[in-house]
């Protein structure tokens, strides 16, 4: 009798049509954004970048990196998996700024924090400085694009973006450098909207509940485990759908 595999038991990447049911461990070669040669395979990705990922998730990550020209060996892209949630494909923040600067329509950027100052007034401040007695409530960014009448802007709510621990307090860099973190998230949000062809399907670890460092993207324990699980699953599904729509659909 021929063995069959339940559809429900298949990885999400297979069920959504992003990866074949049987993944072959082939070496793929492509040019990175700097022109350097990049080599990836399913086994290499699982060994060096994300041991928890399935073969199908590693396959999709490799295909995505090759299509958009990201080099995970240079920490331009991360594949991260937390618990039983689907693996997520994330991008380093420097990729956003470098690709924006390489676009001939890029005319500069501004970014900063939104604070309630000592006078009780809401203030958009350039940079990340928050003085004693002030309250950090958000981040903002503006990206200037050639021939646009107004800059592309983003304003983010700090409470919605901050990562909290079980006690409801900011954790990791959200606790030690909150201005830096919310400014960074606002800037990449504006860059993503300004240049969708360059970074439209990319998200940095800090936007998705992870912390970017020199070694890898490290998961941050969420404040509410159940809510965070649903949020991460929704975000992962949206990201996979974005990848499918942008890179894996038949243009014919």
Short mmCIF file of N, CA and C in Angstrom, two decimals, residues 113-233:
data_model
loop_
_atom_site.label_atom_id
_atom_site.label_comp_id
_atom_site.label_asym_id
_atom_site.label_seq_id
_atom_site.Cartn_x
_atom_site.Cartn_y
_atom_site.Cartn_z
N UNK A 113 11.89 60.98 17.37
CA UNK A 113 10.95 60.47 18.37
C UNK A 113 9.81 61.47 18.57
N UNK A 114 8.70 60.94 19.05
CA UNK A 114 7.56 61.77 19.43
C UNK A 114 7.48 61.74 20.95
N UNK A 115 7.55 62.91 21.58
CA UNK A 115 7.55 62.97 23.04
C UNK A 115 6.48 63.95 23.53
N UNK A 116 6.04 63.72 24.75
CA UNK A 116 5.26 64.73 25.47
C UNK A 116 6.27 65.46 26.34
N UNK A 117 6.56 66.72 26.00
CA UNK A 117 7.62 67.44 26.69
C UNK A 117 7.17 67.94 28.07
N UNK A 118 8.04 68.68 28.72
CA UNK A 118 7.76 69.12 30.09
C UNK A 118 6.61 70.11 30.17
N UNK A 119 6.26 70.70 29.05
CA UNK A 119 5.12 71.62 29.01
C UNK A 119 3.81 70.90 28.69
N UNK A 120 3.90 69.56 28.55
CA UNK A 120 2.70 68.79 28.23
C UNK A 120 2.33 68.84 26.76
N UNK A 121 3.26 69.29 25.92
CA UNK A 121 3.00 69.43 24.49
C UNK A 121 3.58 68.25 23.72
N UNK A 122 2.88 67.84 22.67
CA UNK A 122 3.36 66.77 21.81
C UNK A 122 4.40 67.35 20.86
N UNK A 123 5.57 66.72 20.81
CA UNK A 123 6.68 67.27 20.02
C UNK A 123 7.34 66.18 19.18
N UNK A 124 7.47 66.45 17.88
CA UNK A 124 8.25 65.58 16.99
C UNK A 124 9.69 66.07 17.01
N UNK A 125 10.57 65.27 17.60
CA UNK A 125 11.96 65.70 17.80
C UNK A 125 12.89 64.87 16.92
N UNK A 126 13.80 65.56 16.24
CA UNK A 126 14.78 64.88 15.40
C UNK A 126 15.76 64.11 16.29
N UNK A 127 16.08 62.88 15.89
CA UNK A 127 17.00 62.07 16.68
C UNK A 127 16.25 61.20 17.68
N UNK A 128 16.93 60.83 18.76
CA UNK A 128 16.34 59.90 19.73
C UNK A 128 16.43 60.38 21.17
N UNK A 129 16.69 61.66 21.36
CA UNK A 129 16.87 62.22 22.70
C UNK A 129 15.52 62.37 23.41
N UNK A 130 15.44 61.81 24.61
CA UNK A 130 14.28 62.00 25.49
C UNK A 130 14.82 62.46 26.84
N UNK A 131 14.41 63.64 27.27
CA UNK A 131 14.92 64.23 28.50
C UNK A 131 14.16 63.72 29.72
N UNK A 132 14.77 63.87 30.88
CA UNK A 132 14.11 63.49 32.12
C UNK A 132 12.85 64.32 32.31
N UNK A 133 11.78 63.66 32.68
CA UNK A 133 10.51 64.36 32.85
C UNK A 133 9.66 64.37 31.60
N UNK A 134 10.17 63.82 30.50
CA UNK A 134 9.40 63.72 29.26
C UNK A 134 8.92 62.29 29.06
N UNK A 135 7.89 62.13 28.25
CA UNK A 135 7.35 60.80 27.97
C UNK A 135 7.51 60.48 26.49
N UNK A 136 8.13 59.35 26.22
CA UNK A 136 8.27 58.87 24.84
C UNK A 136 6.98 58.19 24.42
N UNK A 137 6.34 58.70 23.38
CA UNK A 137 5.06 58.13 22.96
C UNK A 137 5.08 57.58 21.54
N UNK A 138 6.16 57.84 20.78
CA UNK A 138 6.18 57.32 19.42
C UNK A 138 7.46 57.66 18.68
N UNK A 139 7.46 57.29 17.41
CA UNK A 139 8.58 57.60 16.52
C UNK A 139 8.04 58.09 15.19
N UNK A 140 8.83 58.87 14.47
CA UNK A 140 8.39 59.41 13.19
C UNK A 140 9.55 59.39 12.19
N UNK A 141 9.20 59.43 10.93
CA UNK A 141 10.23 59.47 9.88
C UNK A 141 9.64 60.09 8.62
N UNK A 142 10.48 60.74 7.86
CA UNK A 142 10.12 61.30 6.56
C UNK A 142 11.19 60.91 5.55
N UNK A 143 10.76 60.46 4.39
CA UNK A 143 11.67 60.10 3.31
C UNK A 143 11.32 60.95 2.10
N UNK A 144 12.33 61.59 1.54
CA UNK A 144 12.11 62.51 0.43
C UNK A 144 12.44 61.80 -0.88
N UNK A 145 11.46 61.86 -1.79
CA UNK A 145 11.56 61.16 -3.07
C UNK A 145 11.44 62.19 -4.19
N UNK A 146 12.30 62.09 -5.17
CA UNK A 146 12.30 63.01 -6.29
C UNK A 146 10.95 63.03 -7.00
N UNK A 147 10.48 64.24 -7.30
CA UNK A 147 9.23 64.49 -8.02
C UNK A 147 7.98 64.26 -7.16
N UNK A 148 8.15 63.94 -5.88
CA UNK A 148 7.00 63.85 -4.98
C UNK A 148 6.75 65.22 -4.36
N UNK A 149 5.49 65.62 -4.30
CA UNK A 149 5.15 66.93 -3.75
C UNK A 149 5.39 66.97 -2.24
N UNK A 150 5.11 65.86 -1.55
CA UNK A 150 5.30 65.78 -0.11
C UNK A 150 6.15 64.55 0.22
N UNK A 151 6.87 64.59 1.35
CA UNK A 151 7.67 63.41 1.74
C UNK A 151 6.77 62.25 2.16
N UNK A 152 7.29 61.05 2.01
CA UNK A 152 6.62 59.86 2.53
C UNK A 152 6.91 59.81 4.03
N UNK A 153 5.86 59.73 4.84
CA UNK A 153 6.05 59.81 6.28
C UNK A 153 5.46 58.60 6.99
N UNK A 154 5.97 58.36 8.19
CA UNK A 154 5.45 57.29 9.05
C UNK A 154 5.51 57.79 10.49
N UNK A 155 4.45 57.56 11.24
CA UNK A 155 4.40 57.89 12.66
C UNK A 155 3.91 56.65 13.40
N UNK A 156 4.71 56.15 14.35
CA UNK A 156 4.40 54.91 15.04
C UNK A 156 4.12 55.15 16.52
N UNK A 157 3.20 54.38 17.05
CA UNK A 157 2.86 54.43 18.47
C UNK A 157 3.84 53.55 19.25
N UNK A 158 4.49 54.12 20.26
CA UNK A 158 5.50 53.37 21.02
C UNK A 158 4.90 52.15 21.71
N UNK A 159 3.75 52.31 22.35
CA UNK A 159 3.16 51.20 23.09
C UNK A 159 2.80 50.03 22.18
N UNK A 160 2.43 50.31 20.94
CA UNK A 160 2.07 49.25 20.01
C UNK A 160 3.29 48.50 19.48
N UNK A 161 4.43 49.17 19.41
CA UNK A 161 5.63 48.55 18.84
C UNK A 161 6.58 47.97 19.88
N UNK A 162 6.53 48.48 21.09
CA UNK A 162 7.46 48.06 22.13
C UNK A 162 7.24 46.59 22.50
N UNK A 163 8.33 45.90 22.82
CA UNK A 163 8.27 44.51 23.28
C UNK A 163 8.31 44.50 24.81
N UNK A 164 7.30 43.86 25.42
CA UNK A 164 7.17 43.86 26.87
C UNK A 164 7.43 42.47 27.45
N UNK A 165 7.89 42.43 28.70
CA UNK A 165 8.06 41.16 29.39
C UNK A 165 6.77 40.78 30.11
N UNK A 166 6.81 39.71 30.88
CA UNK A 166 5.61 39.21 31.54
C UNK A 166 5.08 40.19 32.58
N UNK A 167 5.95 41.06 33.08
CA UNK A 167 5.52 42.07 34.05
C UNK A 167 4.98 43.33 33.39
N UNK A 168 4.96 43.33 32.06
CA UNK A 168 4.45 44.48 31.34
C UNK A 168 5.44 45.62 31.19
N UNK A 169 6.73 45.32 31.38
CA UNK A 169 7.76 46.35 31.26
C UNK A 169 8.57 46.13 29.98
N UNK A 170 9.04 47.22 29.35
CA UNK A 170 9.88 47.07 28.15
C UNK A 170 11.11 46.23 28.46
N UNK A 171 11.52 45.42 27.48
CA UNK A 171 12.67 44.55 27.71
C UNK A 171 13.70 44.69 26.61
N UNK A 172 14.88 44.14 26.88
CA UNK A 172 16.01 44.18 25.96
C UNK A 172 16.30 45.63 25.57
N UNK A 173 16.56 45.91 24.30
CA UNK A 173 16.89 47.27 23.88
C UNK A 173 15.71 48.22 23.97
N UNK A 174 14.50 47.66 24.01
CA UNK A 174 13.33 48.53 24.18
C UNK A 174 13.34 49.16 25.57
N UNK A 175 14.06 48.56 26.51
CA UNK A 175 14.18 49.12 27.86
C UNK A 175 15.38 50.05 27.97
N UNK A 176 16.49 49.68 27.34
CA UNK A 176 17.73 50.46 27.48
C UNK A 176 17.86 51.57 26.44
N UNK A 177 17.30 51.38 25.24
CA UNK A 177 17.40 52.37 24.17
C UNK A 177 16.06 52.53 23.45
N UNK A 178 15.03 52.94 24.16
CA UNK A 178 13.70 53.01 23.55
C UNK A 178 13.60 54.00 22.40
N UNK A 179 14.29 55.14 22.53
CA UNK A 179 14.25 56.13 21.45
C UNK A 179 14.89 55.60 20.18
N UNK A 180 16.01 54.92 20.33
CA UNK A 180 16.70 54.31 19.19
C UNK A 180 15.80 53.31 18.48
N UNK A 181 15.12 52.47 19.25
CA UNK A 181 14.32 51.39 18.67
C UNK A 181 13.10 51.92 17.92
N UNK A 182 12.36 52.85 18.52
CA UNK A 182 11.15 53.32 17.86
C UNK A 182 11.50 54.20 16.65
N UNK A 183 12.61 54.92 16.73
CA UNK A 183 13.05 55.71 15.58
C UNK A 183 13.42 54.78 14.42
N UNK A 184 14.13 53.69 14.74
CA UNK A 184 14.53 52.74 13.70
C UNK A 184 13.32 52.12 13.01
N UNK A 185 12.33 51.73 13.79
CA UNK A 185 11.13 51.11 13.21
C UNK A 185 10.36 52.10 12.34
N UNK A 186 10.30 53.36 12.77
CA UNK A 186 9.61 54.37 11.98
C UNK A 186 10.33 54.62 10.65
N UNK A 187 11.65 54.64 10.70
CA UNK A 187 12.43 54.91 9.49
C UNK A 187 12.25 53.81 8.46
N UNK A 188 12.35 52.55 8.87
CA UNK A 188 12.21 51.47 7.89
C UNK A 188 10.77 51.39 7.36
N UNK A 189 9.80 51.77 8.19
CA UNK A 189 8.41 51.79 7.71
C UNK A 189 8.24 52.83 6.60
N UNK A 190 8.85 54.00 6.77
CA UNK A 190 8.77 55.04 5.75
C UNK A 190 9.54 54.65 4.49
N UNK A 191 10.72 54.05 4.67
CA UNK A 191 11.51 53.61 3.52
C UNK A 191 10.79 52.52 2.73
N UNK A 192 10.11 51.63 3.43
CA UNK A 192 9.38 50.55 2.77
C UNK A 192 8.25 51.11 1.91
N UNK A 193 7.58 52.14 2.42
CA UNK A 193 6.49 52.75 1.66
C UNK A 193 7.03 53.60 0.50
N UNK A 194 8.17 54.23 0.71
CA UNK A 194 8.73 55.10 -0.32
C UNK A 194 9.33 54.30 -1.48
N UNK A 195 9.92 53.14 -1.18
CA UNK A 195 10.59 52.35 -2.21
C UNK A 195 10.14 50.89 -2.16
N UNK A 196 8.88 50.63 -2.50
CA UNK A 196 8.36 49.26 -2.43
C UNK A 196 9.07 48.30 -3.39
N UNK A 197 9.60 48.82 -4.48
CA UNK A 197 10.32 47.95 -5.41
C UNK A 197 11.66 47.50 -4.90
N UNK A 198 12.21 48.22 -3.92
CA UNK A 198 13.53 47.89 -3.38
C UNK A 198 13.45 47.13 -2.06
N UNK A 199 12.52 47.54 -1.18
CA UNK A 199 12.45 46.93 0.15
C UNK A 199 11.00 46.65 0.57
N UNK A 200 10.10 46.58 -0.40
CA UNK A 200 8.68 46.48 -0.09
C UNK A 200 8.25 45.26 0.69
N UNK A 201 8.93 44.15 0.55
CA UNK A 201 8.52 42.92 1.24
C UNK A 201 9.44 42.58 2.41
N UNK A 202 10.23 43.55 2.85
CA UNK A 202 11.24 43.28 3.88
C UNK A 202 10.84 43.89 5.22
N UNK A 203 11.20 43.17 6.30
CA UNK A 203 10.94 43.62 7.66
C UNK A 203 12.18 43.37 8.50
N UNK A 204 12.50 44.31 9.39
CA UNK A 204 13.66 44.12 10.26
C UNK A 204 13.24 43.32 11.49
N UNK A 205 14.18 42.66 12.16
CA UNK A 205 13.83 41.85 13.34
C UNK A 205 13.07 42.63 14.41
N UNK A 206 13.44 43.89 14.63
CA UNK A 206 12.82 44.68 15.69
C UNK A 206 11.33 44.92 15.45
N UNK A 207 10.89 44.86 14.20
CA UNK A 207 9.48 45.03 13.89
C UNK A 207 8.67 43.77 14.18
N UNK A 208 9.34 42.63 14.23
CA UNK A 208 8.64 41.35 14.29
C UNK A 208 8.85 40.60 15.59
N UNK A 209 9.27 41.31 16.65
CA UNK A 209 9.42 40.66 17.94
C UNK A 209 10.76 39.99 18.15
N UNK A 210 11.77 40.37 17.36
CA UNK A 210 13.12 39.83 17.51
C UNK A 210 14.08 40.99 17.68
N UNK A 211 15.27 40.68 18.17
CA UNK A 211 16.29 41.70 18.36
C UNK A 211 17.48 41.39 17.49
N UNK A 212 17.88 42.36 16.67
CA UNK A 212 19.01 42.18 15.77
C UNK A 212 20.31 42.47 16.50
N UNK A 213 21.28 41.55 16.38
CA UNK A 213 22.61 41.82 16.92
C UNK A 213 23.65 41.33 15.93
N UNK A 214 24.91 41.39 16.33
CA UNK A 214 25.99 41.06 15.41
C UNK A 214 26.00 39.60 15.01
N UNK A 215 25.40 38.73 15.81
CA UNK A 215 25.45 37.30 15.54
C UNK A 215 24.22 36.80 14.80
N UNK A 216 23.04 37.22 15.26
CA UNK A 216 21.81 36.70 14.67
C UNK A 216 20.64 37.52 15.16
N UNK A 217 19.45 37.14 14.70
CA UNK A 217 18.23 37.75 15.21
C UNK A 217 17.73 36.89 16.35
N UNK A 218 17.65 37.48 17.54
CA UNK A 218 17.35 36.73 18.75
C UNK A 218 15.90 36.98 19.16
N UNK A 219 15.13 35.92 19.45
CA UNK A 219 13.73 36.13 19.86
C UNK A 219 13.63 36.82 21.20
N UNK A 220 12.62 37.70 21.33
CA UNK A 220 12.33 38.38 22.58
C UNK A 220 11.06 37.77 23.16
N UNK A 221 11.09 37.40 24.43
CA UNK A 221 9.92 36.80 25.06
C UNK A 221 8.80 37.82 25.12
N UNK A 222 7.61 37.51 24.58
CA UNK A 222 6.52 38.48 24.54
C UNK A 222 5.84 38.65 25.89
N UNK A 223 5.12 39.77 26.04
CA UNK A 223 4.40 40.06 27.28
C UNK A 223 3.25 39.08 27.47
N UNK A 224 2.44 38.91 26.45
CA UNK A 224 1.30 37.99 26.51
C UNK A 224 1.55 36.89 25.51
N UNK A 225 1.86 35.69 26.00
CA UNK A 225 2.29 34.61 25.11
C UNK A 225 1.23 34.26 24.08
N UNK A 226 -0.04 34.17 24.49
CA UNK A 226 -1.08 33.77 23.56
C UNK A 226 -1.31 34.83 22.50
N UNK A 227 -1.44 36.10 22.93
CA UNK A 227 -1.64 37.18 21.96
C UNK A 227 -0.45 37.29 21.02
N UNK A 228 0.76 37.14 21.56
CA UNK A 228 1.95 37.24 20.74
C UNK A 228 2.01 36.12 19.72
N UNK A 229 1.58 34.92 20.12
CA UNK A 229 1.59 33.80 19.19
C UNK A 229 0.68 34.08 18.01
N UNK A 230 -0.54 34.55 18.30
CA UNK A 230 -1.46 34.87 17.21
C UNK A 230 -0.90 35.99 16.34
N UNK A 231 -0.28 37.00 16.98
CA UNK A 231 0.25 38.12 16.22
C UNK A 231 1.38 37.66 15.31
N UNK A 232 2.29 36.85 15.83
CA UNK A 232 3.41 36.37 15.03
C UNK A 232 2.93 35.48 13.89
N UNK A 233 1.91 34.65 14.15
CA UNK A 233 1.38 33.80 13.09
C UNK A 233 0.75 34.64 11.99
#
